[in-house]
Amino acid sequence: MTEVQKDKPWLFRTYAGHSTAKASNALYRSNLDRGQTGLSVAFDLPTQTGYDSDDPRAKGEVGKVGVPVCHLGDMRALFEGIPLERMNTSMTINATAPWLLALYIAVAEEQGAAVSALQGTVQNDIIKEYLSRGTYICPPKPSLRMITDVAAFTAEHLPKWNPMNVCSYHLQEAGATPEQELAFALATAVAVLDDLKGRVDPAAFPAMAGRISFFVNAGIRFVTEMCKMRAFTELWDEICRERYGIEEEKFRRFRYGVQVNSLGLTEQQPENNVYRILLEMLAVTLSKNARARAVQLPAWNEALGLPRPWDQQWSLRMQQIMAYETDLLEYGDLFDGNPVVAAKVEALKTGAREELATLDGMGGAIAAIDYMKARLVEANAERIARIERGETVVVGVNRWEKGEASPLIAGDGGIMVVDPGVEADQVARLQEWKSSRDAEAVAAALAALRAAATAGENIMPASLAAAKAGVTTGEWAGVMRTVHGEYRGPTGVARAPSNRTEGLEEIREAVDAVSRKLGRRLSFLMGKPGLDGHSNGAEQIAARARDCGMEINYEGIRLTPAEIVAAAAEKRPHVVGLSILSGSHLPLIADVLEAMRSEGIGDIPVVVGGIIPEEDAARLRKMGVARVYTPKDFELNRIMADIVVLAEPKAAAA
């Protein structure tokens, strides 16, 4: 009997990192022992946005959604005992990608690794940060330059490294249709390659294009998602061949990693998320010709909070069962020649080409950021409205809501809670690092970095020298802010109401009635305190409030509590809304409430939304928060009705 030749499995990854570098190192080593074959590093928000752990803006955010890495010592501790020369490491980092890559290279050199042998990826996609996640620092043009700095440096020194993950994952999280996800991601890749073309030897350009990888999302409509991946593969081949004249097929290959959709994970009946994750994985594994090179799965409880090691192990086992127990890897592509699949792929490609033509007409992705952001907010509003109307069924949310209590969330609530003492510990170690380094070497390294950035030189060599000199993340980013300036991206929420007012008549009448009692239009201020850039919820609340006839004030992401309170003191809204998804809700909201009382506006009702455990929700209500909303509160009209009630003059006086 002839033994069947099986394809090699994709890389098994788990997106992980929390608390401290030491704690995350223990998690990585444990996951590798369980059969994980690659690492995927999650960094905390201060690290992502270029602040040290002791910066006032980092308060409450340290170690919450990833690992804090402030300097070479942290990166050293993160990978202690893990031979980087033999590892394939993905780092989800964007604005500070040149810096984190420099730290990674420095640690690899300390381990004795050959830098040219390092394999992995830095996400390094700033364009999608302006559209979805918000962890940008500088304006678009210098940010694009930093992307290609990394690419040009890796072309010369790290030939096996992917210098950029064009990340459509967060576009879908922000509401993108499949056609928009295809077009916006491909337009981003085109912008990078256009900029890179003049920065590398023409002979090396095809291979450099071949190092650009993608990071995508796979949603629950897994047939559509599978067809989307085939469309991605064919469109990328077409762009590389026709726009850039790349002849070698291997350099036109669409190489991608995937995390299946976290947007569709539900707080209600969270055990159902296991099935969702499995089905979504099929979209990126079933079709051999469009199969992911690396797969990382969320844990079933990510809509509740931070997954525990056991939860991550469960997701890893899902991948291993698919790869090793089934016969999937024994066959060629299952869908070649299928007329249904072919028709769907062509339809997606046609829609994506039309969107790409629109972006090209605007001057490309950088010039079209405002347009793309507005399109995403509109698409997400339509998605949410379909769920509210019941047109899109979400089991346990808008159908079959009643069920047995889940034993999976008994006891510890089904999530891991970061020790509140972690931040103080991290800050103490950071301050010790700063006091023990060579101050003159640090100053010289920062001066050289500033000179390189100002002159338009590639900042990677100076960043690597700064890493070795002991420079910190906040200091590196501070130079970039000084040289290039900071940037505030578009919110995508227009002032004028949309045409989606059907079904809002009753609420609009209530808003009008309360406005008459108030003597002016009911005013709602939406704020996002802290470093959390996940703005989808805030945008949709602001847009729905606008469509309900309220006067809205929403200035976007990453505002300090003081900035939000100053805006509230100036605008005198009738209700203030705060949105935080990073887990830092308790300290940040306490700061906002205290500042409002000090400013003499403590009587304005405050409502809060985020991934907030019930224990924390009770504490927030005790602090004085009027309403707390979590992902289970998907009916935006009910939230609007609550705002109307809170704005009633009698309610304010009570």
mmCIF file of C-alpha atoms in Angstrom, residues 221-489:
data_model
loop_
_atom_site.group_PDB
_atom_site.id
_atom_site.type_symbol
_atom_site.label_atom_id
_atom_site.label_comp_id
_atom_site.label_asym_id
_atom_site.label_seq_id
_atom_site.Cartn_x
_atom_site.Cartn_y
_atom_site.Cartn_z
ATOM 1 C CA ARG A 221 -19.690 33.131 6.146
ATOM 2 C CA PHE A 222 -16.941 30.671 5.380
ATOM 3 C CA VAL A 223 -17.878 29.967 1.753
ATOM 4 C CA THR A 224 -17.686 33.684 0.953
ATOM 5 C CA GLU A 225 -14.496 33.981 2.980
ATOM 6 C CA MET A 226 -12.890 31.052 1.152
ATOM 7 C CA CYS A 227 -13.817 32.655 -2.172
ATOM 8 C CA LYS A 228 -12.388 35.941 -0.891
ATOM 9 C CA MET A 229 -9.055 34.232 -0.261
ATOM 10 C CA ARG A 230 -9.020 32.807 -3.784
ATOM 11 C CA ALA A 231 -9.839 36.293 -5.091
ATOM 12 C CA PHE A 232 -6.994 37.762 -3.016
ATOM 13 C CA THR A 233 -4.596 35.198 -4.518
ATOM 14 C CA GLU A 234 -5.629 35.926 -8.106
ATOM 15 C CA LEU A 235 -5.760 39.721 -7.756
ATOM 16 C CA TRP A 236 -2.339 39.895 -6.109
ATOM 17 C CA ASP A 237 -0.833 37.769 -8.868
ATOM 18 C CA GLU A 238 -2.461 40.099 -11.409
ATOM 19 C CA ILE A 239 -1.122 43.268 -9.721
ATOM 20 C CA CYS A 240 2.405 41.909 -9.376
ATOM 21 C CA ARG A 241 2.460 40.779 -13.003
ATOM 22 C CA GLU A 242 0.742 43.727 -14.693
ATOM 23 C CA ARG A 243 1.692 46.708 -12.499
ATOM 24 C CA TYR A 244 5.218 45.680 -11.540
ATOM 25 C CA GLY A 245 6.203 43.281 -14.328
ATOM 26 C CA ILE A 246 7.228 40.526 -11.934
ATOM 27 C CA GLU A 247 7.786 37.392 -14.004
ATOM 28 C CA GLU A 248 8.717 34.791 -11.393
ATOM 29 C CA GLU A 249 5.607 33.040 -10.089
ATOM 30 C CA LYS A 250 7.092 32.511 -6.616
ATOM 31 C CA PHE A 251 7.434 36.274 -6.121
ATOM 32 C CA ARG A 252 3.788 36.819 -7.137
ATOM 33 C CA ARG A 253 2.490 34.272 -4.641
ATOM 34 C CA PHE A 254 -0.055 35.591 -2.150
ATOM 35 C CA ARG A 255 1.347 34.634 1.240
ATOM 36 C CA TYR A 256 -0.815 35.245 4.223
ATOM 37 C CA GLY A 257 -1.377 34.511 7.864
ATOM 38 C CA VAL A 258 -4.782 34.672 9.442
ATOM 39 C CA GLN A 259 -6.574 35.192 12.679
ATOM 40 C CA VAL A 260 -10.169 34.141 12.379
ATOM 41 C CA ASN A 261 -12.794 36.685 13.234
ATOM 42 C CA SER A 262 -12.971 38.038 16.779
ATOM 43 C CA LEU A 263 -15.694 40.513 15.783
ATOM 44 C CA GLY A 264 -18.286 37.732 15.639
ATOM 45 C CA LEU A 265 -17.443 36.249 19.038
ATOM 46 C CA THR A 266 -20.302 36.787 21.450
ATOM 47 C CA GLU A 267 -20.493 37.514 25.151
ATOM 48 C CA GLN A 268 -23.849 35.736 25.216
ATOM 49 C CA GLN A 269 -23.595 31.924 25.255
ATOM 50 C CA PRO A 270 -19.823 32.189 24.741
ATOM 51 C CA GLU A 271 -19.441 28.425 24.386
ATOM 52 C CA ASN A 272 -20.956 28.826 20.883
ATOM 53 C CA ASN A 273 -17.782 30.657 19.884
ATOM 54 C CA VAL A 274 -15.930 27.333 19.681
ATOM 55 C CA TYR A 275 -18.065 26.354 16.689
ATOM 56 C CA ARG A 276 -17.662 29.786 15.108
ATOM 57 C CA ILE A 277 -13.871 29.609 15.362
ATOM 58 C CA LEU A 278 -13.762 26.123 13.833
ATOM 59 C CA LEU A 279 -16.003 27.052 10.909
ATOM 60 C CA GLU A 280 -14.030 30.217 10.258
ATOM 61 C CA MET A 281 -10.802 28.213 10.175
ATOM 62 C CA LEU A 282 -12.227 26.142 7.304
ATOM 63 C CA ALA A 283 -12.304 29.258 5.109
ATOM 64 C CA VAL A 284 -8.501 29.550 5.189
ATOM 65 C CA THR A 285 -7.541 25.868 5.147
ATOM 66 C CA LEU A 286 -9.962 24.020 2.806
ATOM 67 C CA SER A 287 -8.741 25.521 -0.486
ATOM 68 C CA LYS A 288 -5.146 24.385 -1.062
ATOM 69 C CA ASN A 289 -4.441 27.094 -3.636
ATOM 70 C CA ALA A 290 -5.496 29.793 -1.168
ATOM 71 C CA ARG A 291 -4.418 28.195 2.101
ATOM 72 C CA ALA A 292 -2.944 30.283 4.900
ATOM 73 C CA ARG A 293 0.758 29.973 5.699
ATOM 74 C CA ALA A 294 0.076 30.606 9.380
ATOM 75 C CA VAL A 295 -3.121 30.398 11.426
ATOM 76 C CA GLN A 296 -3.816 31.844 14.846
ATOM 77 C CA LEU A 297 -7.175 31.343 16.467
ATOM 78 C CA PRO A 298 -8.812 33.483 19.125
ATOM 79 C CA ALA A 299 -9.980 31.778 22.287
ATOM 80 C CA TRP A 300 -13.670 31.119 22.861
ATOM 81 C CA ASN A 301 -13.833 33.686 25.690
ATOM 82 C CA GLU A 302 -12.186 36.741 24.104
ATOM 83 C CA ALA A 303 -15.485 38.644 24.153
ATOM 84 C CA LEU A 304 -15.382 38.270 27.948
ATOM 85 C CA GLY A 305 -11.799 39.264 28.679
ATOM 86 C CA LEU A 306 -8.220 37.962 28.621
ATOM 87 C CA PRO A 307 -8.008 34.225 27.797
ATOM 88 C CA ARG A 308 -6.287 31.859 30.199
ATOM 89 C CA PRO A 309 -3.491 29.475 29.072
ATOM 90 C CA TRP A 310 -6.017 26.610 28.970
ATOM 91 C CA ASP A 311 -8.266 28.587 26.619
ATOM 92 C CA GLN A 312 -5.360 29.188 24.248
ATOM 93 C CA GLN A 313 -4.430 25.506 24.424
ATOM 94 C CA TRP A 314 -7.993 24.600 23.374
ATOM 95 C CA SER A 315 -7.685 26.797 20.265
ATOM 96 C CA LEU A 316 -4.289 25.272 19.450
ATOM 97 C CA ARG A 317 -5.759 21.751 19.705
ATOM 98 C CA MET A 318 -8.409 22.764 17.152
ATOM 99 C CA GLN A 319 -5.665 23.467 14.611
ATOM 100 C CA GLN A 320 -3.765 20.286 15.416
ATOM 101 C CA ILE A 321 -6.858 18.107 15.024
ATOM 102 C CA MET A 322 -7.622 19.705 11.654
ATOM 103 C CA ALA A 323 -4.048 19.221 10.415
ATOM 104 C CA TYR A 324 -3.208 15.803 11.823
ATOM 105 C CA GLU A 325 -6.440 13.871 12.414
ATOM 106 C CA THR A 326 -8.343 14.788 9.250
ATOM 107 C CA ASP A 327 -7.308 13.937 5.680
ATOM 108 C CA LEU A 328 -7.433 17.549 4.478
ATOM 109 C CA LEU A 329 -3.715 17.770 3.682
ATOM 110 C CA GLU A 330 -3.779 14.643 1.500
ATOM 111 C CA TYR A 331 -5.588 16.259 -1.442
ATOM 112 C CA GLY A 332 -5.161 18.950 -4.033
ATOM 113 C CA ASP A 333 -7.481 21.928 -4.211
ATOM 114 C CA LEU A 334 -11.059 20.834 -3.595
ATOM 115 C CA PHE A 335 -12.667 23.736 -5.457
ATOM 116 C CA ASP A 336 -10.846 24.025 -8.780
ATOM 117 C CA GLY A 337 -13.427 23.859 -11.573
ATOM 118 C CA ASN A 338 -16.376 24.434 -9.247
ATOM 119 C CA PRO A 339 -18.730 26.817 -11.146
ATOM 120 C CA VAL A 340 -20.330 28.232 -7.977
ATOM 121 C CA VAL A 341 -16.966 29.064 -6.454
ATOM 122 C CA ALA A 342 -15.633 30.454 -9.735
ATOM 123 C CA ALA A 343 -18.658 32.759 -10.117
ATOM 124 C CA LYS A 344 -18.366 34.048 -6.554
ATOM 125 C CA VAL A 345 -14.632 34.661 -6.925
ATOM 126 C CA GLU A 346 -15.193 36.625 -10.132
ATOM 127 C CA ALA A 347 -17.925 38.713 -8.508
ATOM 128 C CA LEU A 348 -15.628 39.582 -5.607
ATOM 129 C CA LYS A 349 -12.785 40.450 -7.970
ATOM 130 C CA THR A 350 -15.060 42.701 -10.029
ATOM 131 C CA GLY A 351 -16.231 44.575 -6.929
ATOM 132 C CA ALA A 352 -12.677 44.912 -5.653
ATOM 133 C CA ARG A 353 -11.393 46.180 -9.007
ATOM 134 C CA GLU A 354 -14.104 48.857 -9.052
ATOM 135 C CA GLU A 355 -13.119 49.997 -5.560
ATOM 136 C CA LEU A 356 -9.425 49.919 -6.501
ATOM 137 C CA ALA A 357 -10.151 52.105 -9.526
ATOM 138 C CA THR A 358 -11.860 54.621 -7.225
ATOM 139 C CA LEU A 359 -8.844 54.671 -4.911
ATOM 140 C CA ASP A 360 -6.446 55.028 -7.839
ATOM 141 C CA GLY A 361 -8.499 57.973 -9.073
ATOM 142 C CA MET A 362 -8.022 59.640 -5.689
ATOM 143 C CA GLY A 363 -4.260 59.210 -5.827
ATOM 144 C CA GLY A 364 -3.922 55.899 -3.977
ATOM 145 C CA ALA A 365 -4.357 54.655 -0.432
ATOM 146 C CA ILE A 366 -2.545 57.494 1.352
ATOM 147 C CA ALA A 367 -4.654 60.159 -0.356
ATOM 148 C CA ALA A 368 -7.862 58.182 0.158
ATOM 149 C CA ILE A 369 -7.658 57.607 3.935
ATOM 150 C CA ASP A 370 -10.631 59.856 4.757
ATOM 151 C CA TYR A 371 -12.739 58.202 2.052
ATOM 152 C CA MET A 372 -11.898 54.666 3.197
ATOM 153 C CA LYS A 373 -12.591 55.514 6.848
ATOM 154 C CA ALA A 374 -16.025 56.910 5.998
ATOM 155 C CA ARG A 375 -16.841 53.855 3.890
ATOM 156 C CA LEU A 376 -15.930 51.526 6.766
ATOM 157 C CA VAL A 377 -18.094 53.406 9.271
ATOM 158 C CA GLU A 378 -21.030 53.266 6.828
ATOM 159 C CA ALA A 379 -20.539 49.554 6.142
ATOM 160 C CA ASN A 380 -20.316 48.770 9.865
ATOM 161 C CA ALA A 381 -23.518 50.729 10.542
ATOM 162 C CA GLU A 382 -25.292 48.649 7.912
ATOM 163 C CA ARG A 383 -23.907 45.416 9.438
ATOM 164 C CA ILE A 384 -25.133 46.340 12.927
ATOM 165 C CA ALA A 385 -28.530 47.410 11.591
ATOM 166 C CA ARG A 386 -28.999 44.018 9.922
ATOM 167 C CA ILE A 387 -28.325 42.287 13.250
ATOM 168 C CA GLU A 388 -30.728 44.632 15.069
ATOM 169 C CA ARG A 389 -33.456 43.938 12.496
ATOM 170 C CA GLY A 390 -32.848 40.188 12.698
ATOM 171 C CA GLU A 391 -31.867 39.951 9.028
ATOM 172 C CA THR A 392 -28.464 38.622 10.100
ATOM 173 C CA VAL A 393 -29.005 35.837 12.617
ATOM 174 C CA VAL A 394 -26.537 35.545 15.491
ATOM 175 C CA VAL A 395 -27.368 32.500 17.580
ATOM 176 C CA GLY A 396 -27.813 33.339 21.249
ATOM 177 C CA VAL A 397 -27.885 37.067 20.497
ATOM 178 C CA ASN A 398 -30.936 37.860 18.384
ATOM 179 C CA ARG A 399 -32.317 34.311 18.068
ATOM 180 C CA TRP A 400 -32.569 31.530 20.659
ATOM 181 C CA GLU A 401 -31.349 33.832 23.400
ATOM 182 C CA LYS A 402 -32.496 31.574 26.238
ATOM 183 C CA GLY A 403 -30.202 28.760 27.250
ATOM 184 C CA GLU A 404 -28.509 26.967 30.086
ATOM 185 C CA ALA A 405 -25.883 28.828 32.093
ATOM 186 C CA SER A 406 -22.385 27.997 30.844
ATOM 187 C CA PRO A 407 -20.248 26.007 33.305
ATOM 188 C CA LEU A 408 -17.192 27.300 31.415
ATOM 189 C CA ILE A 409 -17.510 30.706 33.045
ATOM 190 C CA ALA A 410 -18.233 29.470 36.557
ATOM 191 C CA GLY A 411 -15.774 30.178 39.346
ATOM 192 C CA ASP A 412 -13.167 32.568 37.939
ATOM 193 C CA GLY A 413 -15.528 34.109 35.391
ATOM 194 C CA GLY A 414 -13.847 32.268 32.548
ATOM 195 C CA ILE A 415 -11.056 34.802 32.023
ATOM 196 C CA MET A 416 -7.624 35.705 33.345
ATOM 197 C CA VAL A 417 -7.245 38.945 35.290
ATOM 198 C CA VAL A 418 -3.960 40.839 35.119
ATOM 199 C CA ASP A 419 -2.485 41.466 38.573
ATOM 200 C CA PRO A 420 -2.922 45.199 39.294
ATOM 201 C CA GLY A 421 0.563 45.195 40.815
ATOM 202 C CA VAL A 422 2.086 44.429 37.418
ATOM 203 C CA GLU A 423 2.158 48.082 36.351
ATOM 204 C CA ALA A 424 4.072 49.263 39.426
ATOM 205 C CA ASP A 425 6.550 46.397 39.013
ATOM 206 C CA GLN A 426 7.105 47.218 35.330
ATOM 207 C CA VAL A 427 7.561 50.927 36.077
ATOM 208 C CA ALA A 428 10.073 50.185 38.847
ATOM 209 C CA ARG A 429 12.156 48.000 36.524
ATOM 210 C CA LEU A 430 11.991 50.633 33.793
ATOM 211 C CA GLN A 431 13.249 53.330 36.136
ATOM 212 C CA GLU A 432 16.049 51.042 37.281
ATOM 213 C CA TRP A 433 16.983 50.483 33.626
ATOM 214 C CA LYS A 434 17.087 54.218 32.947
ATOM 215 C CA SER A 435 19.235 54.934 35.992
ATOM 216 C CA SER A 436 21.780 52.192 35.252
ATOM 217 C CA ARG A 437 22.515 52.933 31.570
ATOM 218 C CA ASP A 438 25.202 55.128 30.026
ATOM 219 C CA ALA A 439 23.482 58.523 29.706
ATOM 220 C CA GLU A 440 26.039 59.866 27.230
ATOM 221 C CA ALA A 441 25.652 56.835 24.952
ATOM 222 C CA VAL A 442 21.868 57.226 25.060
ATOM 223 C CA ALA A 443 22.053 60.933 24.200
ATOM 224 C CA ALA A 444 24.431 60.260 21.311
ATOM 225 C CA ALA A 445 22.210 57.472 19.959
ATOM 226 C CA LEU A 446 19.102 59.675 20.113
ATOM 227 C CA ALA A 447 20.952 62.515 18.362
ATOM 228 C CA ALA A 448 22.028 60.157 15.582
ATOM 229 C CA LEU A 449 18.472 58.846 15.260
ATOM 230 C CA ARG A 450 17.090 62.390 15.042
ATOM 231 C CA ALA A 451 19.668 63.312 12.404
ATOM 232 C CA ALA A 452 18.838 60.252 10.281
ATOM 233 C CA ALA A 453 15.084 60.887 10.476
ATOM 234 C CA THR A 454 15.489 64.583 9.697
ATOM 235 C CA ALA A 455 17.722 63.868 6.692
ATOM 236 C CA GLY A 456 15.305 61.280 5.292
ATOM 237 C CA GLU A 457 17.825 58.472 5.746
ATOM 238 C CA ASN A 458 16.784 54.925 6.590
ATOM 239 C CA ILE A 459 16.178 54.965 10.344
ATOM 240 C CA MET A 460 16.830 51.240 10.911
ATOM 241 C CA PRO A 461 20.640 51.415 11.446
ATOM 242 C CA ALA A 462 20.252 54.295 13.906
ATOM 243 C CA SER A 463 17.350 52.482 15.625
ATOM 244 C CA LEU A 464 19.470 49.355 16.054
ATOM 245 C CA ALA A 465 22.301 51.413 17.539
ATOM 246 C CA ALA A 466 19.812 53.125 19.867
ATOM 247 C CA ALA A 467 18.448 49.759 21.003
ATOM 248 C CA LYS A 468 21.923 48.586 21.948
ATOM 249 C CA ALA A 469 22.640 51.881 23.745
ATOM 250 C CA GLY A 470 19.657 51.387 26.067
ATOM 251 C CA VAL A 471 17.191 53.859 24.528
ATOM 252 C CA THR A 472 13.551 53.270 25.505
ATOM 253 C CA THR A 473 10.405 52.926 23.407
ATOM 254 C CA GLY A 474 9.108 56.305 24.540
ATOM 255 C CA GLU A 475 12.408 57.998 23.731
ATOM 256 C CA TRP A 476 12.557 56.456 20.242
ATOM 257 C CA ALA A 477 8.955 57.470 19.502
ATOM 258 C CA GLY A 478 9.612 60.898 20.968
ATOM 259 C CA VAL A 479 12.216 61.500 18.263
ATOM 260 C CA MET A 480 9.717 60.473 15.573
ATOM 261 C CA ARG A 481 7.114 62.836 17.040
ATOM 262 C CA THR A 482 9.623 65.678 17.140
ATOM 263 C CA VAL A 483 10.796 65.179 13.554
ATOM 264 C CA HIS A 484 7.524 64.286 11.835
ATOM 265 C CA GLY A 485 4.826 65.617 14.146
ATOM 266 C CA GLU A 486 1.777 63.803 15.463
ATOM 267 C CA TYR A 487 -1.438 63.101 13.602
ATOM 268 C CA ARG A 488 -5.123 62.824 14.418
ATOM 269 C CA GLY A 489 -6.915 60.572 11.979
#
